[in-house]
């Protein structure tokens, strides 16, 4: 399973990239707003992320409300850099725009997926990536991991050749908040987990690892002083 970072913060992206295991970036309007970004700077900011992550997919989300608007904005964003993926919500307009963009060779990440039927519709409409959410199910006391499992199984049942430019669909486990979410997503075969930096650091940390490092350091000091 590959790791994407779910942020629009350039410093966070650079830090995660320095670890050597970053495979992509996902952003959305809320994450961009957290950077203090302005509307006039949005496209230039997405270009900065794309350049920082050259060769890695970077999802930039359309904020248009109509299919035509999504297509227009999607084409404009995709033209900024070859690694930009257009992120669209699963809805009637989103599906229509996805099909039109996919037919033009643009890679699309369909987001806000909460069910297997939504995922199947998105894949048939030409989505290159599908982003089912986990954590938001937890917020309403439902099982987001079980919903993700259904999506992974359903998408994995079929050959998606001819549906998009790469002839494949990858599942991005999104709204990931805990290391357990990552573990469960990997166990069921999700292709990607997109994770905020804070949760990514939780995946890296373990008290036994910390204790072991401290023990090694203490023992090495004894060697140095011997």
XYZ file of N, CA and C in Angstrom:
678
model
N 0.837 -1.194 0.000
C 0.000 0.000 0.000
C 0.872 1.244 0.000
N 0.489 2.219 -0.820
C 1.239 3.459 -0.919
C 0.675 4.496 0.054
N 1.542 5.451 0.422
C 1.133 6.531 1.312
C 1.088 7.853 0.566
N -0.068 8.520 0.618
C -0.202 9.909 0.207
C -0.312 10.738 1.489
N 0.022 12.019 1.410
C -0.228 12.909 2.527
C -1.424 13.783 2.188
N -2.319 13.944 3.148
C -3.565 14.688 2.960
C -3.400 16.072 3.579
N -2.909 17.010 2.791
C -2.633 18.357 3.282
C -2.378 19.273 2.098
N -2.465 20.585 2.357
C -2.037 21.565 1.362
C -0.870 22.386 1.897
N -0.354 22.005 3.056
C 0.740 22.731 3.702
C 2.071 22.306 3.084
N 2.783 23.256 2.504
C 4.026 22.942 1.799
C 5.088 22.360 2.728
N 5.172 22.882 3.944
C 6.161 22.381 4.896
C 5.867 20.939 5.295
N 4.581 20.631 5.491
C 4.209 19.261 5.839
C 4.515 18.308 4.687
N 4.241 18.746 3.474
C 4.528 17.903 2.308
C 6.033 17.651 2.209
N 6.818 18.710 2.378
C 8.271 18.572 2.291
C 8.797 17.630 3.370
N 8.247 17.735 4.586
C 8.691 16.854 5.668
C 8.371 15.399 5.354
N 7.148 15.126 4.920
C 6.760 13.754 4.596
C 7.586 13.225 3.423
N 7.851 14.084 2.448
C 8.631 13.674 1.285
C 10.060 13.306 1.687
N 10.591 13.982 2.697
C 11.966 13.715 3.133
C 12.113 12.326 3.728
N 11.020 11.709 4.141
C 11.083 10.355 4.705
C 11.377 9.305 3.633
N 11.144 9.647 2.383
C 11.447 8.718 1.308
C 10.361 7.720 0.975
N 9.178 7.903 1.547
C 8.108 6.929 1.296
C 6.819 7.587 0.804
N 6.884 8.862 0.438
C 5.682 9.556 -0.022
C 5.417 9.239 -1.485
N 4.159 8.890 -1.786
C 3.790 8.506 -3.150
C 2.802 9.463 -3.788
N 2.363 10.503 -3.072
C 1.408 11.437 -3.649
C 0.838 12.376 -2.605
N -0.004 13.304 -3.063
C -0.615 14.316 -2.196
C -2.086 14.456 -2.571
N -2.930 14.599 -1.558
C -4.325 14.959 -1.795
C -4.619 16.270 -1.077
N -5.345 17.139 -1.750
C -5.763 18.399 -1.138
C -7.269 18.544 -1.330
N -7.837 19.505 -0.642
C -9.244 19.870 -0.846
C -9.416 21.330 -0.442
N -10.577 21.927 -0.713
C -10.760 23.345 -0.384
C -10.539 23.660 1.093
N -10.951 22.759 1.983
C -10.769 23.003 3.423
C -9.290 23.035 3.783
N -8.517 22.118 3.216
C -7.084 22.077 3.510
C -6.376 23.304 2.954
N -6.802 23.768 1.779
C -6.210 24.977 1.221
C -6.558 26.183 2.089
N -7.789 26.239 2.577
C -8.213 27.353 3.438
C -7.365 27.425 4.707
N -6.962 26.257 5.220
C -6.147 26.227 6.441
C -4.777 26.855 6.237
N -4.309 26.919 4.998
C -3.016 27.553 4.722
C -3.130 29.074 4.686
N -4.363 29.585 4.744
C -4.579 31.018 4.605
C -4.579 31.469 3.165
N -4.706 30.507 2.268
C -4.649 30.810 0.843
C -5.806 31.646 0.343
N -5.551 32.392 -0.724
C -6.565 33.226 -1.353
C -6.967 32.629 -2.697
N -8.173 32.953 -3.127
C -8.702 32.415 -4.384
C -7.773 32.726 -5.554
N -7.265 33.947 -5.610
C -6.419 34.356 -6.736
C -5.119 33.576 -6.795
N -4.708 33.004 -5.662
C -3.432 32.293 -5.611
C -3.582 30.777 -5.720
N -4.813 30.294 -5.857
C -5.044 28.854 -5.774
C -4.267 28.063 -6.821
N -4.358 28.480 -8.060
C -3.706 27.706 -9.123
C -2.183 27.748 -8.996
N -1.636 28.902 -8.672
C -0.189 28.991 -8.506
C 0.274 28.170 -7.308
N -0.570 28.072 -6.291
C -0.228 27.275 -5.110
C -0.246 25.786 -5.444
N -1.239 25.341 -6.214
C -1.279 23.944 -6.634
C -0.060 23.606 -7.489
N 0.380 24.570 -8.278
C 1.577 24.354 -9.094
C 2.808 24.178 -8.206
N 2.884 24.932 -7.117
C 4.002 24.783 -6.175
C 4.034 23.369 -5.601
N 2.859 22.859 -5.218
C 2.794 21.502 -4.682
C 3.218 20.493 -5.744
N 2.718 20.683 -6.960
C 3.048 19.762 -8.056
C 4.543 19.755 -8.341
N 5.174 20.926 -8.281
C 6.612 21.010 -8.519
C 7.401 20.391 -7.379
N 6.931 20.587 -6.150
C 7.584 19.992 -4.987
C 7.524 18.473 -5.046
N 6.437 17.961 -5.629
C 6.223 16.509 -5.716
C 6.281 16.035 -7.164
N 7.261 16.501 -7.894
C 7.388 16.155 -9.308
C 7.361 14.637 -9.503
N 6.489 14.196 -10.409
C 6.378 12.768 -10.691
C 5.387 12.035 -9.810
N 4.885 12.694 -8.772
C 3.907 12.078 -7.875
C 2.540 12.709 -8.103
N 1.462 11.927 -8.061
C 0.132 12.497 -8.279
C -0.268 13.471 -7.177
N -0.802 14.608 -7.590
C -1.263 15.644 -6.656
C -2.718 15.951 -6.988
N -3.610 15.652 -6.068
C -5.037 15.889 -6.312
C -5.405 17.331 -5.971
N -5.928 18.046 -6.975
C -6.425 19.405 -6.800
C -7.924 19.381 -7.069
N -8.713 19.854 -6.121
C -10.173 19.693 -6.205
C -10.860 20.871 -6.884
N -11.766 20.546 -7.769
C -12.598 21.571 -8.389
C -13.660 22.032 -7.398
N -13.940 23.318 -7.419
C -14.991 23.868 -6.555
C -16.221 24.280 -7.353
N -16.244 23.961 -8.637
C -17.391 24.309 -9.474
C -18.618 23.486 -9.080
N -19.796 24.020 -9.349
C -21.042 23.352 -8.968
C -21.710 22.622 -10.119
N -21.290 22.904 -11.340
C -21.899 22.281 -12.514
C -20.872 21.405 -13.232
N -21.374 20.483 -14.044
C -20.480 19.612 -14.797
C -19.589 20.414 -15.741
N -20.190 21.369 -16.454
C -19.398 22.188 -17.380
C -18.326 22.970 -16.630
N -18.697 23.486 -15.464
C -17.734 24.232 -14.656
C -16.612 23.345 -14.160
N -16.948 22.124 -13.750
C -15.928 21.175 -13.292
C -14.970 20.813 -14.421
N -15.512 20.617 -15.612
C -14.670 20.277 -16.757
C -13.739 21.441 -17.089
N -14.292 22.634 -17.132
C -13.483 23.813 -17.450
C -12.364 24.002 -16.429
N -12.730 23.924 -15.146
C -11.722 24.101 -14.100
C -10.735 22.938 -14.097
N -11.252 21.730 -14.323
C -10.392 20.557 -14.344
C -9.337 20.631 -15.435
N -9.745 21.038 -16.627
C -8.797 21.164 -17.733
C -7.743 22.233 -17.438
N -8.178 23.301 -16.814
C -7.238 24.382 -16.487
C -6.216 23.918 -15.442
N -6.694 23.220 -14.412
C -5.790 22.729 -13.367
C -4.858 21.648 -13.906
N -5.398 20.753 -14.723
C -4.585 19.667 -15.272
C -3.485 20.195 -16.176
N -3.716 21.353 -16.787
C -2.720 21.935 -17.684
C -1.550 22.555 -16.925
N -1.704 22.747 -15.619
C -0.636 23.368 -14.834
C 0.600 22.476 -14.759
N 0.376 21.171 -14.583
C 1.484 20.231 -14.442
C 0.995 18.836 -14.781
N 1.858 17.980 -15.322
C 1.415 16.641 -15.741
C 1.031 15.716 -14.596
N 1.433 16.039 -13.373
C 1.115 15.164 -12.235
C -0.110 15.614 -11.454
N -0.810 16.621 -11.933
C -2.022 17.061 -11.232
C -3.208 16.177 -11.620
N -3.888 15.683 -10.604
C -5.101 14.870 -10.747
C -6.281 15.729 -10.319
N -7.370 15.657 -11.052
C -8.537 16.481 -10.735
C -9.458 15.737 -9.775
N -9.750 16.377 -8.673
C -10.591 15.780 -7.638
C -12.017 16.312 -7.771
N -12.968 15.381 -7.853
C -14.375 15.736 -8.028
C -15.230 14.981 -7.010
N -16.333 15.577 -6.565
C -17.234 14.867 -5.656
C -18.149 13.907 -6.410
N -18.523 12.824 -5.751
C -19.467 11.878 -6.347
C -20.868 12.473 -6.298
N -21.376 12.869 -7.443
C -22.728 13.411 -7.595
C -23.014 13.394 -9.085
N -24.209 13.789 -9.476
C -24.552 13.746 -10.888
C -23.587 14.574 -11.734
N -23.347 15.806 -11.307
C -22.445 16.676 -12.061
C -21.023 16.134 -12.048
N -20.618 15.574 -10.906
C -19.273 15.028 -10.792
C -19.043 13.857 -11.725
N -20.038 12.972 -11.831
C -19.910 11.830 -12.740
C -19.827 12.280 -14.201
N -20.677 13.219 -14.563
C -20.661 13.717 -15.942
C -19.314 14.348 -16.267
N -18.821 15.172 -15.337
C -17.531 15.826 -15.560
C -16.396 14.810 -15.589
N -16.480 13.802 -14.757
C -15.462 12.761 -14.721
C -15.345 12.067 -16.077
N -16.483 11.711 -16.645
C -16.475 11.039 -17.939
C -15.855 11.925 -19.024
N -16.223 13.191 -19.016
C -15.713 14.104 -20.039
C -14.217 14.337 -19.874
N -13.762 14.471 -18.636
C -12.335 14.674 -18.395
C -11.543 13.409 -18.718
N -12.073 12.257 -18.310
C -11.389 10.990 -18.590
C -11.242 10.767 -20.092
N -12.269 11.138 -20.847
C -12.210 10.983 -22.300
C -11.146 11.879 -22.929
N -10.745 12.918 -22.202
C -9.685 13.810 -22.679
C -8.318 13.425 -22.113
N -8.270 12.291 -21.409
C -7.002 11.824 -20.866
C -6.619 12.412 -19.531
N -7.554 13.090 -18.884
C -7.289 13.688 -17.572
C -7.588 12.662 -16.478
N -6.694 12.536 -15.527
C -6.899 11.622 -14.397
C -7.775 12.290 -13.346
N -8.753 11.528 -12.858
C -9.729 12.066 -11.911
C -9.723 11.235 -10.635
N -9.792 11.924 -9.513
C -9.951 11.306 -8.198
C -11.353 11.644 -7.706
N -12.227 10.638 -7.649
C -13.593 10.873 -7.171
C -13.624 10.743 -5.665
N -14.086 11.794 -4.997
C -14.024 11.879 -3.549
C -15.413 11.896 -2.913
N -15.420 11.884 -1.587
C -16.656 11.827 -0.796
C -17.459 10.566 -1.119
N -16.742 9.469 -1.300
C -17.371 8.173 -1.571
C -17.671 7.490 -0.243
N -18.922 7.109 -0.049
C -19.338 6.480 1.200
C -20.037 5.142 0.993
N -20.068 4.654 -0.249
C -20.732 3.369 -0.487
C -20.142 2.690 -1.709
N -20.318 1.378 -1.789
C -19.852 0.618 -2.947
C -20.552 1.041 -4.237
N -21.869 1.268 -4.238
C -22.501 1.727 -5.487
C -21.923 3.043 -5.996
N -21.626 3.972 -5.092
C -21.003 5.223 -5.519
C -19.654 4.947 -6.176
N -18.878 4.051 -5.572
C -17.559 3.715 -6.106
C -17.669 3.080 -7.485
N -18.626 2.195 -7.669
C -18.810 1.532 -8.953
C -19.247 2.521 -10.036
N -20.124 3.436 -9.680
C -20.527 4.467 -10.635
C -19.332 5.330 -11.029
N -18.505 5.691 -10.047
C -17.333 6.518 -10.312
C -16.352 5.806 -11.237
N -16.116 4.531 -10.980
C -15.189 3.760 -11.815
C -15.696 3.662 -13.251
N -16.979 3.440 -13.414
C -17.564 3.365 -14.750
C -17.546 4.708 -15.461
N -17.551 5.792 -14.694
C -17.513 7.130 -15.294
C -16.098 7.560 -15.661
N -15.097 6.709 -15.342
C -13.736 7.013 -15.759
C -12.792 7.461 -14.667
N -13.192 7.308 -13.404
C -12.306 7.719 -12.315
C -11.023 6.893 -12.322
N -9.910 7.560 -12.147
C -8.609 6.877 -12.023
C -8.360 6.467 -10.574
N -8.823 7.320 -9.667
C -8.739 7.046 -8.228
C -10.122 7.206 -7.615
N -10.402 6.416 -6.585
C -11.656 6.535 -5.846
C -11.314 6.651 -4.367
N -11.887 7.646 -3.711
C -11.537 7.937 -2.321
C -12.703 7.691 -1.370
N -12.850 6.444 -0.872
C -13.846 6.185 0.167
C -13.345 6.685 1.514
N -14.251 7.284 2.288
C -13.888 7.876 3.573
C -14.103 6.881 4.710
N -13.213 6.928 5.696
C -13.322 6.046 6.864
C -13.764 6.827 8.093
N -12.979 7.828 8.476
C -13.202 8.517 9.741
C -14.558 9.166 9.892
N -15.120 9.664 8.802
C -16.410 10.352 8.922
C -17.527 9.379 9.276
N -17.344 8.084 8.959
C -18.306 7.086 9.436
C -18.214 6.950 10.949
N -16.985 6.999 11.470
C -16.804 6.912 12.911
C -17.540 8.051 13.622
N -17.593 9.217 12.965
C -18.255 10.381 13.567
C -19.747 10.151 13.783
N -20.340 9.261 12.993
C -21.776 8.988 13.149
C -22.007 7.570 13.670
N -20.964 7.042 14.324
C -21.035 5.729 14.992
C -21.330 4.584 14.031
N -20.809 4.681 12.807
C -20.899 3.586 11.850
C -19.498 3.081 11.524
N -19.417 1.948 10.852
C -18.148 1.277 10.613
C -17.572 1.658 9.257
N -16.662 2.635 9.263
C -16.050 3.077 8.020
C -15.146 2.037 7.399
N -14.518 1.211 8.240
C -13.634 0.160 7.729
C -14.425 -0.877 6.943
N -15.605 -1.239 7.432
C -16.442 -2.213 6.716
C -16.888 -1.652 5.370
N -17.223 -0.370 5.333
C -17.621 0.247 4.062
C -16.456 0.259 3.077
N -15.246 0.535 3.584
C -14.066 0.514 2.731
C -13.841 -0.884 2.169
N -14.033 -1.895 2.989
C -13.853 -3.285 2.539
C -14.790 -3.610 1.387
N -16.032 -3.143 1.476
C -16.993 -3.382 0.393
C -16.520 -2.735 -0.912
N -16.006 -1.507 -0.801
C -15.532 -0.797 -1.997
C -14.353 -1.531 -2.619
N -13.385 -1.914 -1.795
C -12.197 -2.607 -2.302
C -12.582 -3.906 -3.010
N -13.495 -4.661 -2.407
C -13.913 -5.932 -3.010
C -14.644 -5.705 -4.328
N -15.579 -4.774 -4.331
C -16.369 -4.537 -5.545
C -15.506 -4.037 -6.699
N -14.630 -3.082 -6.431
C -13.777 -2.553 -7.497
C -12.803 -3.626 -7.975
N -12.320 -4.440 -7.055
C -11.379 -5.498 -7.411
C -11.983 -6.632 -8.208
N -13.301 -6.710 -8.239
C -13.974 -7.782 -8.972
C -13.925 -7.615 -10.487
N -13.563 -6.418 -10.965
C -13.739 -6.119 -12.388
C -12.487 -5.562 -13.038
N -12.430 -5.696 -14.345
C -11.358 -5.146 -15.164
C -11.818 -3.777 -15.673
N -11.043 -2.744 -15.373
C -11.450 -1.385 -15.733
C -10.724 -0.864 -16.971
N -10.206 -1.775 -17.779
C -9.526 -1.376 -19.018
C -10.461 -0.555 -19.902
N -9.924 0.513 -20.461
C -10.704 1.352 -21.358
C -11.517 2.428 -20.676
N -11.567 2.404 -19.341
C -12.376 3.385 -18.616
C -11.635 4.688 -18.357
N -10.294 4.609 -18.257
C -9.493 5.810 -18.048
C -8.146 5.637 -18.736
N -7.327 6.659 -18.707
C -6.088 6.674 -19.481
C -5.101 5.594 -19.044
N -5.186 5.149 -17.793
C -4.256 4.130 -17.289
C -4.854 2.733 -17.235
N -6.112 2.590 -17.610
C -6.791 1.290 -17.633
C -6.847 0.616 -16.264
N -6.832 1.408 -15.197
C -6.951 0.826 -13.864
C -7.550 1.836 -12.901
N -8.074 1.321 -11.812
C -8.662 2.150 -10.759
C -7.961 1.813 -9.453
N -7.501 2.830 -8.745
C -6.879 2.612 -7.444
C -7.761 3.205 -6.343
N -7.837 2.476 -5.239
C -8.635 2.904 -4.095
C -7.755 3.661 -3.119
N -8.154 4.891 -2.807
C -7.457 5.708 -1.815
C -8.282 5.715 -0.524
N -7.809 5.049 0.508
C -8.477 5.120 1.810
C -8.283 6.528 2.350
N -9.389 7.253 2.512
C -9.335 8.658 2.914
C -10.007 8.855 4.273
N -9.895 10.080 4.786
C -10.395 10.371 6.132
C -9.789 9.381 7.132
N -8.475 9.193 6.983
C -7.721 8.278 7.843
C -7.228 9.047 9.058
N -7.511 8.510 10.245
C -7.184 9.242 11.465
C -6.284 8.486 12.429
N -6.178 7.182 12.258
C -5.432 6.383 13.221
C -4.555 5.349 12.512
N -3.510 4.861 13.187
C -2.730 3.766 12.619
C -3.578 2.525 12.345
N -4.607 2.304 13.151
C -5.468 1.146 12.913
C -6.219 1.286 11.592
N -6.637 2.488 11.256
C -7.266 2.708 9.960
C -6.321 2.285 8.836
N -5.041 2.651 8.970
C -4.043 2.296 7.955
C -3.880 0.781 7.896
N -3.771 0.155 9.065
C -3.598 -1.298 9.118
C -4.763 -2.011 8.452
N -5.982 -1.615 8.811
C -7.160 -2.278 8.258
C -7.268 -2.056 6.762
N -6.937 -0.857 6.304
C -6.975 -0.569 4.864
C -5.974 -1.441 4.112
N -4.787 -1.624 4.700
C -3.771 -2.451 4.057
C -4.166 -3.927 4.056
N -4.745 -4.384 5.151
C -5.148 -5.786 5.242
C -6.192 -6.153 4.191
N -7.061 -5.205 3.872
C -8.116 -5.510 2.902
C -7.693 -5.213 1.470
N -6.491 -4.649 1.304
C -5.962 -4.464 -0.040
C -6.213 -3.115 -0.675
N -6.503 -2.074 0.122
C -6.600 -0.731 -0.453
C -5.256 -0.366 -1.061
N -5.270 0.313 -2.199
C -4.032 0.629 -2.901
C -3.233 1.724 -2.216
N -3.948 2.670 -1.617
C -3.326 3.890 -1.091
C -4.036 4.287 0.197
N -3.295 4.870 1.129
C -3.903 5.559 2.270
C -3.439 7.005 2.216
N -4.361 7.945 2.230
C -3.973 9.350 2.288
C -4.176 9.812 3.721
N -3.090 10.307 4.326
C -3.032 10.462 5.778
C -2.513 11.851 6.139
N -3.157 12.561 7.062
C -2.598 13.828 7.549
C -1.257 13.588 8.227
N -0.412 14.614 8.271
C 0.931 14.434 8.828
C 0.882 13.946 10.274
N -0.052 14.477 11.064
C -0.143 14.056 12.463
C -0.414 12.571 12.593
N -1.335 12.066 11.786
C -1.655 10.632 11.823
C -0.513 9.814 11.229
N 0.181 10.385 10.240
C 1.314 9.688 9.645
C 2.428 9.498 10.674
N 2.630 10.511 11.505
C 3.637 10.398 12.565
C 3.234 9.352 13.601
N 1.925 9.233 13.856
C 1.456 8.197 14.781
C 1.753 6.806 14.220
N 1.678 6.682 12.896
C 1.996 5.395 12.268
C 3.468 5.041 12.457
N 4.307 6.060 12.501
C 5.744 5.845 12.624
C 6.165 5.528 14.053
N 5.454 6.083 15.008
C 5.855 5.963 16.407
C 5.315 4.684 17.049
N 6.115 4.137 17.982
C 5.664 3.042 18.843
C 6.471 3.116 20.130
N 5.834 2.972 21.284
C 6.571 3.108 22.546
C 7.726 2.122 22.689
N 7.579 0.921 22.135
C 8.664 -0.046 22.225
C 9.844 0.344 21.337
N 9.543 0.978 20.206
C 10.619 1.503 19.365
C 11.372 2.605 20.099
N 10.621 3.533 20.703
C 11.247 4.630 21.449
C 12.100 4.090 22.594
N 11.569 3.091 23.288
C 12.306 2.503 24.409
C 13.571 1.813 23.910
N 13.474 1.122 22.779
C 14.635 0.448 22.221
C 15.724 1.413 21.808
N 15.341 2.533 21.160
C 16.316 3.538 20.752
C 17.020 4.118 21.972
N 16.230 4.435 23.003
C 16.815 4.991 24.226
C 17.792 4.007 24.860
N 17.441 2.712 24.832
C 18.311 1.683 25.405
C 19.610 1.567 24.618
N 19.518 1.577 23.273
C 20.716 1.497 22.444
C 21.643 2.691 22.705
N 21.034 3.870 22.794
C 21.839 5.073 23.026
C 22.544 5.011 24.378
N 21.815 4.542 25.401
C 22.410 4.451 26.743
C 23.559 3.440 26.760
N 23.366 2.307 26.080
C 24.402 1.294 26.055
C 25.619 1.760 25.265
N 25.387 2.529 24.187
C 26.508 3.007 23.385
C 27.347 4.033 24.157
N 26.687 4.808 25.009
C 27.427 5.756 25.844
C 28.367 5.006 26.786
N 27.915 3.848 27.267
C 28.784 3.018 28.115
C 30.011 2.558 27.334
N 29.790 2.209 26.039
C 30.908 1.798 25.204
C 31.885 2.940 25.017
N 31.352 4.131 24.747
C 32.211 5.301 24.531
C 33.039 5.657 25.761
N 32.442 5.400 26.935
C 33.113 5.765 28.186
C 33.982 4.656 28.753
N 33.940 3.477 28.096
C 34.721 2.332 28.626
C 36.211 2.522 28.405
